Short mmCIF file of C-alpha atoms in Angstrom, two decimals:
data_model
loop_
_atom_site.label_atom_id
_atom_site.label_comp_id
_atom_site.label_asym_id
_atom_site.label_seq_id
_atom_site.Cartn_x
_atom_site.Cartn_y
_atom_site.Cartn_z
CA UNK A 123 -6.56 13.02 -56.15
CA UNK A 124 -5.16 13.68 -59.61
CA UNK A 125 -3.56 16.87 -58.35
CA UNK A 126 -1.73 14.98 -55.60
CA UNK A 127 -0.46 12.42 -58.12
CA UNK A 128 0.62 15.21 -60.45
CA UNK A 129 2.49 17.13 -57.74
CA UNK A 130 4.19 14.01 -56.45
CA UNK A 131 5.24 13.01 -59.95
CA UNK A 132 7.06 16.30 -60.65
CA UNK A 133 9.04 16.16 -57.40
CA UNK A 134 10.90 13.09 -58.72
CA UNK A 135 14.00 12.90 -60.88
CA UNK A 136 13.80 11.82 -64.51
CA UNK A 137 14.72 8.18 -63.79
CA UNK A 138 12.28 8.04 -60.87
CA UNK A 139 9.50 9.46 -63.06
CA UNK A 140 10.03 6.82 -65.74
CA UNK A 141 10.22 4.04 -63.14
CA UNK A 142 7.03 5.33 -61.51
CA UNK A 143 5.24 5.24 -64.87
CA UNK A 144 6.51 1.71 -65.49
CA UNK A 145 4.94 0.57 -62.19
CA UNK A 146 1.58 1.99 -63.30
CA UNK A 147 1.71 0.39 -66.75
CA UNK A 148 0.93 -3.32 -67.07
CA UNK A 149 1.20 -5.83 -69.91
CA UNK A 150 -1.67 -8.30 -70.07
CA UNK A 151 -2.55 -11.09 -72.53
CA UNK A 152 -4.78 -10.15 -75.42
CA UNK A 153 -8.38 -11.00 -74.56
CA UNK A 154 -9.79 -10.92 -78.08
CA UNK A 155 -8.15 -10.86 -81.47
CA UNK A 156 -9.74 -9.31 -84.49
CA UNK A 157 -9.15 -10.36 -88.07
CA UNK A 158 -5.66 -9.54 -89.30
CA UNK A 159 -3.22 -10.40 -92.04
CA UNK A 160 -2.03 -13.54 -90.26
CA UNK A 161 -3.19 -17.09 -89.71
CA UNK A 162 -1.41 -17.90 -86.44
CA UNK A 163 -1.48 -15.68 -83.37
CA UNK A 164 2.30 -15.97 -83.09
CA UNK A 165 2.65 -14.10 -86.40
CA UNK A 166 0.79 -11.06 -85.10
CA UNK A 167 2.74 -7.89 -84.50
CA UNK A 168 0.87 -7.35 -81.27
CA UNK A 169 1.44 -10.01 -78.63
CA UNK A 170 0.30 -8.14 -75.50
CA UNK A 171 -2.12 -5.42 -74.46
CA UNK A 172 -1.08 -2.37 -72.46
CA UNK A 173 -3.20 -1.21 -69.53
CA UNK A 174 -2.84 1.93 -67.45
CA UNK A 175 -3.65 2.36 -63.75
CA UNK A 176 -3.70 5.17 -61.18
CA UNK A 177 -3.52 5.03 -57.41
CA UNK A 178 -6.70 5.86 -55.49
CA UNK A 179 -4.78 7.01 -52.41
CA UNK A 180 -5.76 4.06 -50.18
CA UNK A 181 -3.36 1.46 -51.59
CA UNK A 182 -5.45 0.32 -54.53
CA UNK A 183 -5.05 0.94 -58.25
CA UNK A 184 -7.83 1.67 -60.67
CA UNK A 185 -7.63 1.06 -64.37
CA UNK A 186 -7.96 4.15 -66.57
CA UNK A 187 -7.78 4.88 -70.27
CA UNK A 188 -4.60 6.03 -71.95
CA UNK A 189 -5.85 9.59 -72.47
CA UNK A 190 -6.68 10.00 -68.76
CA UNK A 191 -3.29 8.58 -67.86
CA UNK A 192 -1.49 11.09 -70.08
CA UNK A 193 -3.57 14.05 -68.90
CA UNK A 194 -2.98 13.20 -65.24
CA UNK A 195 0.79 13.44 -65.63
CA UNK A 196 0.63 16.06 -68.39
CA UNK A 197 2.97 14.06 -70.65
CA UNK A 198 2.98 13.27 -74.35
CA UNK A 199 2.52 9.75 -75.76
CA UNK A 200 6.23 9.58 -76.59
CA UNK A 201 7.00 9.87 -72.86
CA UNK A 202 5.58 6.41 -72.19
CA UNK A 203 6.93 4.73 -75.34
CA UNK A 204 10.32 3.91 -73.84
CA UNK A 205 8.92 2.57 -70.53
CA UNK A 206 6.60 0.26 -72.46
CA UNK A 207 9.52 -1.03 -74.54
CA UNK A 208 11.50 -1.65 -71.34
CA UNK A 209 8.57 -3.60 -69.87
CA UNK A 210 8.31 -5.76 -72.98
CA UNK A 211 12.01 -6.56 -72.68
CA UNK A 212 11.54 -7.76 -69.09
CA UNK A 213 12.75 -4.71 -67.15
CA UNK A 214 10.85 -3.12 -64.27
CA UNK A 215 13.18 -0.25 -63.34
CA UNK A 216 14.09 2.58 -65.69
CA UNK A 217 17.73 3.62 -66.16
CA UNK A 218 18.68 6.44 -68.49
CA UNK A 219 21.34 5.13 -70.87
CA UNK A 220 22.14 8.49 -72.43
CA UNK A 221 25.51 10.12 -71.83
CA UNK A 222 28.05 8.36 -69.65
CA UNK A 223 31.51 7.27 -70.68
CA UNK A 224 31.72 6.82 -74.42
CA UNK A 225 34.14 4.39 -76.00
CA UNK A 226 35.52 5.07 -79.45
CA UNK A 227 36.14 2.35 -81.97
CA UNK A 228 39.16 4.03 -83.54
CA UNK A 229 42.23 5.34 -81.77
CA UNK A 230 44.59 8.25 -82.38
CA UNK A 231 46.98 5.81 -84.06
CA UNK A 232 44.30 4.92 -86.63
CA UNK A 233 43.81 8.60 -87.43
CA UNK A 234 47.58 9.04 -87.88
CA UNK A 235 47.67 6.05 -90.25
CA UNK A 236 44.95 7.62 -92.40
CA UNK A 237 46.68 11.02 -92.39
CA UNK A 238 49.98 9.42 -93.40
CA UNK A 239 48.28 7.73 -96.32
CA UNK A 240 46.54 10.93 -97.48
CA UNK A 241 49.84 12.84 -97.30
CA UNK A 242 51.47 10.43 -99.73
CA UNK A 243 49.26 11.72 -102.59
CA UNK A 244 50.86 14.68 -104.41
CA UNK A 245 48.90 17.93 -104.50
CA UNK A 246 49.37 21.31 -106.16
CA UNK A 247 47.75 24.74 -106.29
CA UNK A 248 45.15 25.92 -108.77
CA UNK A 249 46.18 26.04 -112.42
CA UNK A 250 44.48 29.37 -113.05
CA UNK A 251 45.38 31.32 -109.89
CA UNK A 252 48.61 33.03 -109.03
CA UNK A 253 50.20 32.15 -105.68
CA UNK A 254 48.69 35.15 -103.88
CA UNK A 255 45.16 33.98 -104.72
CA UNK A 256 43.72 30.98 -102.86
CA UNK A 257 47.17 29.83 -101.88
CA UNK A 258 45.68 27.81 -99.03
CA UNK A 259 43.69 25.54 -101.37
CA UNK A 260 45.43 22.44 -102.67
CA UNK A 261 44.15 20.07 -105.30
CA UNK A 262 44.61 16.35 -105.72
CA UNK A 263 44.63 14.67 -109.10
CA UNK A 264 41.34 14.56 -111.00
CA UNK A 265 41.79 10.80 -111.30
CA UNK A 266 41.35 10.41 -107.53
CA UNK A 267 38.31 10.21 -105.30
CA UNK A 268 37.55 8.85 -101.84
CA UNK A 269 36.71 5.39 -103.16
CA UNK A 270 40.00 5.06 -105.06
CA UNK A 271 42.01 6.45 -102.16
CA UNK A 272 40.39 4.03 -99.73
CA UNK A 273 40.93 1.14 -102.14
CA UNK A 274 44.64 2.01 -102.26
CA UNK A 275 44.63 2.25 -98.45
CA UNK A 276 43.11 -1.24 -98.14
CA UNK A 277 45.66 -2.59 -100.58
CA UNK A 278 48.49 -1.09 -98.53
CA UNK A 279 46.92 -2.20 -95.22
CA UNK A 280 44.98 -5.40 -96.01
CA UNK A 281 44.39 -6.33 -92.35
CA UNK A 282 43.15 -2.94 -91.19
CA UNK A 283 39.75 -2.54 -89.53
CA UNK A 284 39.41 1.12 -90.55
CA UNK A 285 36.21 1.65 -92.50
CA UNK A 286 35.70 3.89 -95.50
CA UNK A 287 33.40 6.07 -93.43
CA UNK A 288 36.14 6.78 -90.87
CA UNK A 289 38.64 7.39 -93.70
CA UNK A 290 36.27 9.89 -95.28
CA UNK A 291 35.57 11.59 -91.94
CA UNK A 292 39.31 12.07 -91.27
CA UNK A 293 39.81 13.43 -94.79
CA UNK A 294 36.99 15.96 -94.45
CA UNK A 295 37.93 17.10 -90.93
CA UNK A 296 41.74 17.16 -91.10
CA UNK A 297 42.06 18.35 -94.71
CA UNK A 298 39.40 21.07 -95.20
CA UNK A 299 41.54 22.88 -97.80
CA UNK A 300 42.27 19.83 -99.95
CA UNK A 301 39.96 19.23 -102.88
CA UNK A 302 39.82 17.04 -105.95
CA UNK A 303 40.71 18.79 -109.16
CA UNK A 304 38.16 18.73 -111.93
CA UNK A 305 39.28 17.05 -115.16
CA UNK A 306 41.35 19.62 -117.03
CA UNK A 307 40.74 19.80 -120.76
CA UNK A 308 41.50 23.42 -121.66
CA UNK A 309 45.06 24.19 -120.56
CA UNK A 310 47.04 26.04 -123.21
CA UNK A 311 50.52 25.05 -124.40
CA UNK A 312 52.16 28.10 -122.77
CA UNK A 313 50.72 27.26 -119.35
CA UNK A 314 51.72 23.60 -119.65
CA UNK A 315 55.27 24.45 -120.80
CA UNK A 316 55.94 27.06 -118.09
CA UNK A 317 54.35 24.90 -115.38
CA UNK A 318 56.58 21.95 -116.33
CA UNK A 319 59.68 24.18 -116.31
CA UNK A 320 58.76 25.56 -112.90
CA UNK A 321 58.09 22.17 -111.27
CA UNK A 322 60.78 20.05 -112.92
CA UNK A 323 63.73 22.42 -113.36
CA UNK A 324 66.67 21.80 -111.02
CA UNK A 325 68.04 25.29 -111.65
CA UNK A 326 66.47 27.80 -109.26
CA UNK A 327 67.07 30.69 -111.65
CA UNK A 328 65.23 28.93 -114.48
CA UNK A 329 62.41 27.89 -112.17
CA UNK A 330 62.08 31.48 -110.90
CA UNK A 331 62.04 32.85 -114.45
CA UNK A 332 59.40 30.29 -115.47
CA UNK A 333 57.29 31.31 -112.48
CA UNK A 334 57.54 35.00 -113.42
CA UNK A 335 56.63 34.23 -117.05
CA UNK A 336 53.67 32.12 -115.90
CA UNK A 337 52.40 34.95 -113.69
CA UNK A 338 52.73 37.41 -116.56
CA UNK A 339 50.90 34.99 -118.85
CA UNK A 340 48.07 34.69 -116.29
CA UNK A 341 47.80 38.47 -116.05
CA UNK A 342 47.34 38.68 -119.83
CA UNK A 343 44.63 36.01 -119.63
CA UNK A 344 42.83 37.84 -116.83
CA UNK A 345 42.96 41.08 -118.79
CA UNK A 346 41.45 39.36 -121.84
CA UNK A 347 38.69 37.83 -119.71
CA UNK A 348 37.82 41.21 -118.24
CA UNK A 349 37.60 42.71 -121.74
CA UNK A 350 35.31 39.88 -122.87
CA UNK A 351 33.11 40.39 -119.81
CA UNK A 352 32.99 44.14 -120.50
CA UNK A 353 32.03 43.54 -124.13
CA UNK A 354 29.25 41.18 -122.99
CA UNK A 355 27.95 43.87 -120.66
CA UNK A 356 28.11 46.58 -123.36
CA UNK A 357 26.21 44.36 -125.80
CA UNK A 358 23.23 44.20 -123.42
CA UNK A 359 22.95 47.97 -122.93
CA UNK A 360 20.60 50.07 -125.10
CA UNK A 361 22.48 51.61 -128.00
CA UNK A 362 25.52 49.40 -127.42
CA UNK A 363 27.78 48.93 -130.44
CA UNK A 364 29.38 45.67 -129.28
CA UNK A 365 28.10 42.34 -130.55
CA UNK A 366 29.09 39.09 -128.84
CA UNK A 367 28.90 35.69 -130.52
CA UNK A 368 29.10 32.48 -128.48
CA UNK A 369 30.16 29.21 -130.08
CA UNK A 370 29.74 25.99 -128.14
CA UNK A 371 32.09 23.22 -129.23
CA UNK A 372 30.58 19.79 -128.81
CA UNK A 373 32.40 17.82 -126.15
CA UNK A 374 33.97 14.49 -126.91
CA UNK A 375 35.50 11.89 -124.63
CA UNK A 376 38.78 10.87 -126.22
CA UNK A 377 40.62 7.75 -125.18
CA UNK A 378 43.26 8.05 -123.93
CA UNK A 379 42.26 11.18 -122.01
CA UNK A 380 43.82 14.38 -123.35
CA UNK A 381 44.34 17.39 -121.10
CA UNK A 382 45.88 19.80 -123.61
CA UNK A 383 43.34 22.14 -125.23
CA UNK A 384 44.83 22.07 -128.72
CA UNK A 385 44.97 18.28 -128.85
CA UNK A 386 41.53 18.02 -127.24
CA UNK A 387 39.66 20.26 -129.67
CA UNK A 388 41.57 19.03 -132.74
CA UNK A 389 40.43 15.55 -131.85
#
């Protein structure tokens, strides 16, 4: 008999299987309550008992235990959890609510509004890299973060229904190459001077010359870093004649914030 029930069960569709299980599961009043952490029965977490039945093949149903019920249909306990919840809510037919037509809370216009707001923040390339290195990465000001950007967005659009989560999702998905710059505290005076000339000069010749000088300055810095790294490597080898000393300057947090290295460390 169990084999017939099993074979019949697996000829059904998923919705028919769940509905069939719901017809074999019954909710009955609790016959006896044991001691619990409640004084009134209404405060109990369990308000009904669940019974399981199987057809005997002649139109009658016999009550069985939960383990027999699961073994007959070869299903896990999680398979009957949803049908039991549907029965407790007053439903007697199972309908799969997964998939279907999904509706989205935000429209394409909302995404464009967020993108327009993000584009209004100025960005620049890395301070340490020449244009041919990582030229696809742009950096926003170190004073910015998602919370401050969204606060400015809410101030500009006070009646908007766009949440911070949607704003953050658009920023991460549509701007994968835009990052927040770390607070800069070690830029030298030559870098700052040439960078200002390059970005603020109205004369193209002067801006081009400043750019060439800045690239040459960066090449000198990279050469010095490579020599320091080589000296560090030589100092670890047996018989090496190089000796490397490391001095850690204690950090301070000056107010107002200083980004120039000479001013920062003199402070």
